[in-house]
mmCIF file of C-alpha atoms in Angstrom:
data_model
loop_
_atom_site.group_PDB
_atom_site.id
_atom_site.type_symbol
_atom_site.label_atom_id
_atom_site.label_comp_id
_atom_site.label_asym_id
_atom_site.label_seq_id
_atom_site.Cartn_x
_atom_site.Cartn_y
_atom_site.Cartn_z
ATOM 1 C CA ALA T 1 0.000 0.000 0.000
ATOM 2 C CA GLN T 2 1.155 3.483 -0.776
ATOM 3 C CA THR T 3 1.995 5.815 2.084
ATOM 4 C CA VAL T 4 2.912 9.478 2.327
ATOM 5 C CA THR T 5 5.016 10.854 5.172
ATOM 6 C CA GLN T 6 5.485 14.459 6.197
ATOM 7 C CA SER T 7 7.980 14.471 9.042
ATOM 8 C CA GLN T 8 7.725 18.157 9.983
ATOM 9 C CA PRO T 9 4.525 18.856 11.944
ATOM 10 C CA GLU T 10 5.318 22.580 12.229
ATOM 11 C CA MET T 11 7.702 25.048 10.659
ATOM 12 C CA SER T 12 8.206 28.770 10.732
ATOM 13 C CA VAL T 13 10.016 31.164 8.422
ATOM 14 C CA GLN T 14 10.685 34.873 8.338
ATOM 15 C CA GLU T 15 8.885 36.899 5.731
ATOM 16 C CA ALA T 16 10.872 37.094 2.460
ATOM 17 C CA GLU T 17 12.974 34.066 3.394
ATOM 18 C CA THR T 18 12.936 30.615 1.795
ATOM 19 C CA VAL T 19 11.563 27.479 3.398
ATOM 20 C CA THR T 20 11.491 23.835 2.327
ATOM 21 C CA LEU T 21 8.825 21.355 3.371
ATOM 22 C CA SER T 22 9.654 17.680 3.103
ATOM 23 C CA CYS T 23 7.573 14.769 1.870
ATOM 24 C CA THR T 24 8.475 11.156 1.267
ATOM 25 C CA TYR T 25 6.302 8.417 -0.112
ATOM 26 C CA ASP T 26 6.366 4.706 -0.613
ATOM 27 C CA THR T 27 5.164 2.949 -3.748
ATOM 28 C CA SER T 28 6.157 0.191 -6.114
ATOM 29 C CA GLU T 29 4.514 1.956 -9.054
ATOM 30 C CA SER T 30 6.488 3.805 -11.697
ATOM 31 C CA ASN T 31 3.691 6.023 -12.972
ATOM 32 C CA TYR T 32 2.001 8.328 -10.491
ATOM 33 C CA TYR T 33 1.267 11.938 -9.633
ATOM 34 C CA LEU T 34 2.332 14.021 -6.671
ATOM 35 C CA PHE T 35 0.723 17.178 -5.360
ATOM 36 C CA TRP T 36 1.160 19.875 -2.763
ATOM 37 C CA TYR T 37 -2.017 21.420 -1.367
ATOM 38 C CA LYS T 38 -2.353 24.460 0.858
ATOM 39 C CA GLN T 39 -5.103 24.641 3.470
ATOM 40 C CA PRO T 40 -5.479 28.109 5.025
ATOM 41 C CA PRO T 41 -7.691 28.703 8.074
ATOM 42 C CA SER T 42 -10.706 28.816 5.754
ATOM 43 C CA ARG T 43 -10.100 25.061 5.234
ATOM 44 C CA GLN T 44 -10.371 25.362 1.448
ATOM 45 C CA MET T 45 -7.949 22.960 -0.229
ATOM 46 C CA ILE T 46 -5.888 24.892 -2.768
ATOM 47 C CA LEU T 47 -3.634 23.152 -5.266
ATOM 48 C CA VAL T 48 -0.144 24.636 -5.075
ATOM 49 C CA ILE T 49 1.795 22.489 -7.504
ATOM 50 C CA ARG T 50 1.764 19.060 -9.126
ATOM 51 C CA GLN T 51 4.374 16.724 -10.562
ATOM 52 C CA GLU T 52 4.034 13.828 -12.953
ATOM 53 C CA ALA T 53 6.451 11.036 -12.048
ATOM 54 C CA TYR T 54 7.439 10.453 -15.666
ATOM 55 C CA LYS T 55 8.708 14.017 -15.975
ATOM 56 C CA GLN T 56 12.281 14.509 -14.874
ATOM 57 C CA GLN T 57 12.016 18.284 -14.762
ATOM 58 C CA ASN T 58 10.950 19.691 -11.424
ATOM 59 C CA ALA T 59 7.677 21.602 -11.485
ATOM 60 C CA THR T 60 7.649 25.331 -10.749
ATOM 61 C CA GLU T 61 4.771 27.741 -10.112
ATOM 62 C CA ASN T 62 5.948 31.283 -9.429
ATOM 63 C CA ARG T 63 7.452 31.252 -5.903
ATOM 64 C CA PHE T 64 6.765 27.551 -5.429
ATOM 65 C CA SER T 65 9.008 24.796 -6.743
ATOM 66 C CA VAL T 66 9.576 21.157 -6.001
ATOM 67 C CA ASN T 67 12.609 18.939 -5.674
ATOM 68 C CA PHE T 68 11.442 15.600 -7.023
ATOM 69 C CA GLN T 69 13.848 12.743 -6.374
ATOM 70 C CA LYS T 70 12.179 9.654 -7.828
ATOM 71 C CA ALA T 71 14.773 7.126 -6.756
ATOM 72 C CA ALA T 72 14.707 8.438 -3.193
ATOM 73 C CA LYS T 73 10.895 8.781 -3.297
ATOM 74 C CA SER T 74 11.163 12.327 -2.076
ATOM 75 C CA PHE T 75 9.033 15.321 -3.080
ATOM 76 C CA SER T 76 9.912 18.497 -1.192
ATOM 77 C CA LEU T 77 8.287 21.900 -1.656
ATOM 78 C CA LYS T 78 10.355 25.071 -1.681
ATOM 79 C CA ILE T 79 8.653 28.396 -1.046
ATOM 80 C CA SER T 80 10.770 31.396 -1.992
ATOM 81 C CA ASP T 81 10.225 34.968 -0.822
ATOM 82 C CA SER T 82 7.742 33.783 1.811
ATOM 83 C CA GLN T 83 4.698 35.977 2.345
ATOM 84 C CA LEU T 84 2.353 36.289 5.313
ATOM 85 C CA GLY T 85 -0.412 34.820 3.139
ATOM 86 C CA ASP T 86 1.571 31.600 2.847
ATOM 87 C CA THR T 87 0.720 30.807 6.474
ATOM 88 C CA ALA T 88 -1.314 27.585 6.268
ATOM 89 C CA MET T 89 -1.274 23.821 6.547
ATOM 90 C CA TYR T 90 0.490 22.162 3.632
ATOM 91 C CA PHE T 91 -0.361 18.650 2.544
ATOM 92 C CA CYS T 92 1.574 16.373 0.225
ATOM 93 C CA ALA T 93 -0.549 13.921 -1.778
ATOM 94 C CA PHE T 94 0.042 10.889 -4.006
ATOM 95 C CA MET T 95 -2.168 9.428 -6.717
ATOM 96 C CA ASN T 96 -1.673 6.226 -8.684
ATOM 97 C CA PRO T 97 -3.686 6.414 -11.916
ATOM 98 C CA THR T 98 -3.295 2.725 -12.691
ATOM 99 C CA SER T 99 -5.182 1.717 -9.561
ATOM 100 C CA GLY T 100 -8.504 2.445 -11.224
ATOM 101 C CA THR T 101 -9.706 4.430 -8.239
ATOM 102 C CA TYR T 102 -7.669 7.657 -8.595
ATOM 103 C CA LYS T 103 -7.908 8.385 -4.907
ATOM 104 C CA TYR T 104 -5.453 10.768 -3.317
ATOM 105 C CA ILE T 105 -3.348 9.612 -0.391
ATOM 106 C CA PHE T 106 -2.435 12.534 1.844
ATOM 107 C CA GLY T 107 0.304 13.048 4.372
ATOM 108 C CA THR T 108 -0.461 14.364 7.843
ATOM 109 C CA GLY T 109 0.515 17.889 6.928
ATOM 110 C CA THR T 110 2.995 20.579 7.936
ATOM 111 C CA ARG T 111 1.777 23.727 9.637
ATOM 112 C CA LEU T 112 3.735 26.665 8.244
ATOM 113 C CA LYS T 113 3.826 30.013 9.949
ATOM 114 C CA VAL T 114 5.346 33.008 8.196
ATOM 115 C CA LEU T 115 6.626 35.574 10.673
ATOM 116 C CA ALA T 116 6.573 39.311 10.039
ATOM 117 C CA ASN V 1 -17.754 28.454 -13.995
ATOM 118 C CA ALA V 2 -18.793 27.609 -10.469
ATOM 119 C CA GLY V 3 -16.489 25.371 -8.492
ATOM 120 C CA VAL V 4 -17.414 22.392 -6.370
ATOM 121 C CA MET V 5 -20.273 23.292 -4.056
ATOM 122 C CA GLN V 6 -20.908 21.710 -0.695
ATOM 123 C CA ASN V 7 -23.724 22.300 1.705
ATOM 124 C CA PRO V 8 -24.229 22.878 4.424
ATOM 125 C CA ARG V 9 -20.906 24.406 5.367
ATOM 126 C CA HIS V 10 -21.544 23.692 9.016
ATOM 127 C CA LEU V 11 -23.808 21.019 10.452
ATOM 128 C CA VAL V 12 -24.547 20.296 14.085
ATOM 129 C CA ARG V 13 -26.205 17.045 15.027
ATOM 130 C CA ARG V 14 -26.985 15.362 18.329
ATOM 131 C CA ARG V 15 -25.781 11.823 18.907
ATOM 132 C CA GLY V 16 -28.116 9.357 17.216
ATOM 133 C CA GLN V 17 -29.372 11.742 14.540
ATOM 134 C CA GLU V 18 -28.724 11.485 10.819
ATOM 135 C CA ALA V 19 -26.390 13.757 8.861
ATOM 136 C CA ARG V 20 -26.746 14.400 5.135
ATOM 137 C CA LEU V 21 -23.941 16.154 3.335
ATOM 138 C CA ARG V 22 -24.368 17.364 -0.230
ATOM 139 C CA CYS V 23 -21.865 17.906 -2.989
ATOM 140 C CA SER V 24 -22.450 19.410 -6.422
ATOM 141 C CA PRO V 25 -19.449 18.781 -8.674
ATOM 142 C CA MET V 26 -18.045 21.265 -11.110
ATOM 143 C CA LYS V 27 -20.004 21.628 -14.312
ATOM 144 C CA GLY V 28 -19.126 18.822 -16.692
ATOM 145 C CA HIS V 29 -17.604 16.637 -13.982
ATOM 146 C CA SER V 30 -19.080 13.199 -13.477
ATOM 147 C CA HIS V 31 -16.620 11.785 -10.930
ATOM 148 C CA VAL V 32 -16.927 12.556 -7.230
ATOM 149 C CA TYR V 33 -14.673 11.709 -4.291
ATOM 150 C CA TRP V 34 -15.380 12.110 -0.581
ATOM 151 C CA TYR V 35 -12.626 12.623 1.989
ATOM 152 C CA ARG V 36 -12.764 13.022 5.749
ATOM 153 C CA GLN V 37 -10.430 15.174 7.808
ATOM 154 C CA LEU V 38 -10.372 14.487 11.525
ATOM 155 C CA PRO V 39 -9.061 17.286 13.766
ATOM 156 C CA GLU V 40 -5.323 17.878 13.313
ATOM 157 C CA GLU V 41 -5.045 15.164 10.664
ATOM 158 C CA GLY V 42 -4.740 14.898 6.906
ATOM 159 C CA LEU V 43 -7.562 14.028 4.542
ATOM 160 C CA LYS V 44 -8.499 10.356 4.273
ATOM 161 C CA PHE V 45 -10.232 8.899 1.238
ATOM 162 C CA MET V 46 -13.707 7.528 1.825
ATOM 163 C CA VAL V 47 -15.452 6.783 -1.448
ATOM 164 C CA TYR V 48 -15.253 7.349 -5.200
ATOM 165 C CA LEU V 49 -18.440 7.554 -7.261
ATOM 166 C CA GLN V 50 -19.459 8.058 -10.831
ATOM 167 C CA LYS V 51 -23.002 8.832 -11.836
ATOM 168 C CA GLU V 52 -25.212 6.079 -10.372
ATOM 169 C CA ASN V 53 -22.211 3.902 -9.496
ATOM 170 C CA ILE V 54 -19.956 3.398 -6.512
ATOM 171 C CA ILE V 55 -16.516 2.635 -7.872
ATOM 172 C CA ASP V 56 -14.461 2.363 -4.690
ATOM 173 C CA GLU V 57 -15.776 2.520 -1.137
ATOM 174 C CA SER V 58 -12.722 1.026 0.530
ATOM 175 C CA GLY V 59 -12.379 4.006 2.883
ATOM 176 C CA MET V 60 -15.953 4.007 4.129
ATOM 177 C CA PRO V 61 -16.698 2.735 7.634
ATOM 178 C CA LYS V 62 -18.615 -0.507 7.348
ATOM 179 C CA GLU V 63 -21.645 0.690 9.247
ATOM 180 C CA ARG V 64 -23.773 3.846 9.327
ATOM 181 C CA PHE V 65 -22.089 5.496 6.313
ATOM 182 C CA SER V 66 -23.414 5.472 2.762
ATOM 183 C CA ALA V 67 -22.933 7.532 -0.369
ATOM 184 C CA GLU V 68 -24.753 8.020 -3.619
ATOM 185 C CA PHE V 69 -24.415 10.042 -6.783
ATOM 186 C CA PRO V 70 -27.724 9.890 -8.661
ATOM 187 C CA LYS V 71 -28.241 10.584 -12.318
ATOM 188 C CA GLU V 72 -29.759 13.921 -11.419
ATOM 189 C CA GLY V 73 -28.790 16.055 -8.458
ATOM 190 C CA PRO V 74 -25.887 16.249 -6.056
ATOM 191 C CA SER V 75 -23.866 13.504 -4.472
ATOM 192 C CA ILE V 76 -24.977 12.708 -0.930
ATOM 193 C CA LEU V 77 -22.910 11.390 1.948
ATOM 194 C CA ARG V 78 -25.219 10.040 4.611
ATOM 195 C CA ILE V 79 -24.236 9.218 8.178
ATOM 196 C CA GLN V 80 -26.841 7.464 10.277
ATOM 197 C CA GLN V 81 -26.939 7.506 14.081
ATOM 198 C CA VAL V 82 -24.009 9.874 14.367
ATOM 199 C CA VAL V 83 -21.522 9.550 17.221
ATOM 200 C CA ARG V 84 -19.046 12.076 18.587
ATOM 201 C CA GLY V 85 -16.217 10.394 16.653
ATOM 202 C CA ASP V 86 -17.924 11.404 13.396
ATOM 203 C CA SER V 87 -17.135 15.051 14.126
ATOM 204 C CA ALA V 88 -14.831 16.087 11.299
ATOM 205 C CA ALA V 89 -14.578 18.099 8.112
ATOM 206 C CA TYR V 90 -15.913 16.260 5.082
ATOM 207 C CA PHE V 91 -14.558 17.292 1.712
ATOM 208 C CA CYS V 92 -15.903 16.521 -1.706
ATOM 209 C CA ALA V 93 -13.774 16.671 -4.841
ATOM 210 C CA SER V 94 -14.669 16.209 -8.482
ATOM 211 C CA SER V 95 -12.877 15.447 -11.723
ATOM 212 C CA SER V 96 -13.890 15.379 -15.350
ATOM 213 C CA SER V 97 -12.953 11.734 -15.739
ATOM 214 C CA GLY V 98 -11.241 8.996 -13.808
ATOM 215 C CA GLY V 99 -8.088 9.487 -15.760
ATOM 216 C CA ALA V 100 -8.013 13.223 -15.137
ATOM 217 C CA TYR V 101 -5.510 13.368 -12.349
ATOM 218 C CA GLU V 102 -6.556 16.719 -10.965
ATOM 219 C CA GLN V 103 -9.371 16.769 -8.466
ATOM 220 C CA TYR V 104 -11.056 20.021 -7.565
ATOM 221 C CA PHE V 105 -12.046 20.349 -3.939
ATOM 222 C CA GLY V 106 -15.102 21.928 -2.401
ATOM 223 C CA PRO V 107 -14.949 24.090 0.742
ATOM 224 C CA GLY V 108 -15.925 21.197 3.009
ATOM 225 C CA THR V 109 -18.710 20.567 5.502
ATOM 226 C CA ARG V 110 -17.808 20.819 9.159
ATOM 227 C CA LEU V 111 -19.864 18.268 11.110
ATOM 228 C CA THR V 112 -20.098 18.662 14.851
ATOM 229 C CA VAL V 113 -21.807 15.965 16.903
ATOM 230 C CA THR V 114 -22.931 17.070 20.350
#
């Protein structure tokens, strides 16, 4: 069974600094998708970035980028120039499209606080 | 284009009552997923439905929980005889097809059992 592990329950960063959130996963599949979601206090799940496992190039979305290490099964999220609005819970998620169910498997989350 | 709609946003039920949670997927989406988020935890998959079919209910508790997605109308997650342990946020997500890897999430329903 696939699992997703986020080993940092809480992190903090100074405004304008860079922070990296870690995520590891376990799977025997070669084709899958990985996601980072942001959950602010409103509880709305907001997609931050996604990565297809077959793509070697790391995904980037403005200030957000990932370091995808397929062999190590690692998928960390880097937030550059942190802003107060980045304060939220961040969840890493895994999806195996060959399973036929397409369900997401989430990690337990990292609570990020950006300090002024 | 409206996103995924869930209602109610907040629901309070006494122990033993029934809870009905509704989810209207994005326009054009025929695949619905329900997830549960217990306090201070991540989201856990419950059930995956297509119109009139349950595809995967491996995450559903064996008793008291059921889900449907009729041909017309929203998807419904029904919890009978609620207990305090059912208190959680319930999220619905939709996708345009099973192979579409991106799911779009609704704002969630916060269920409180008193």
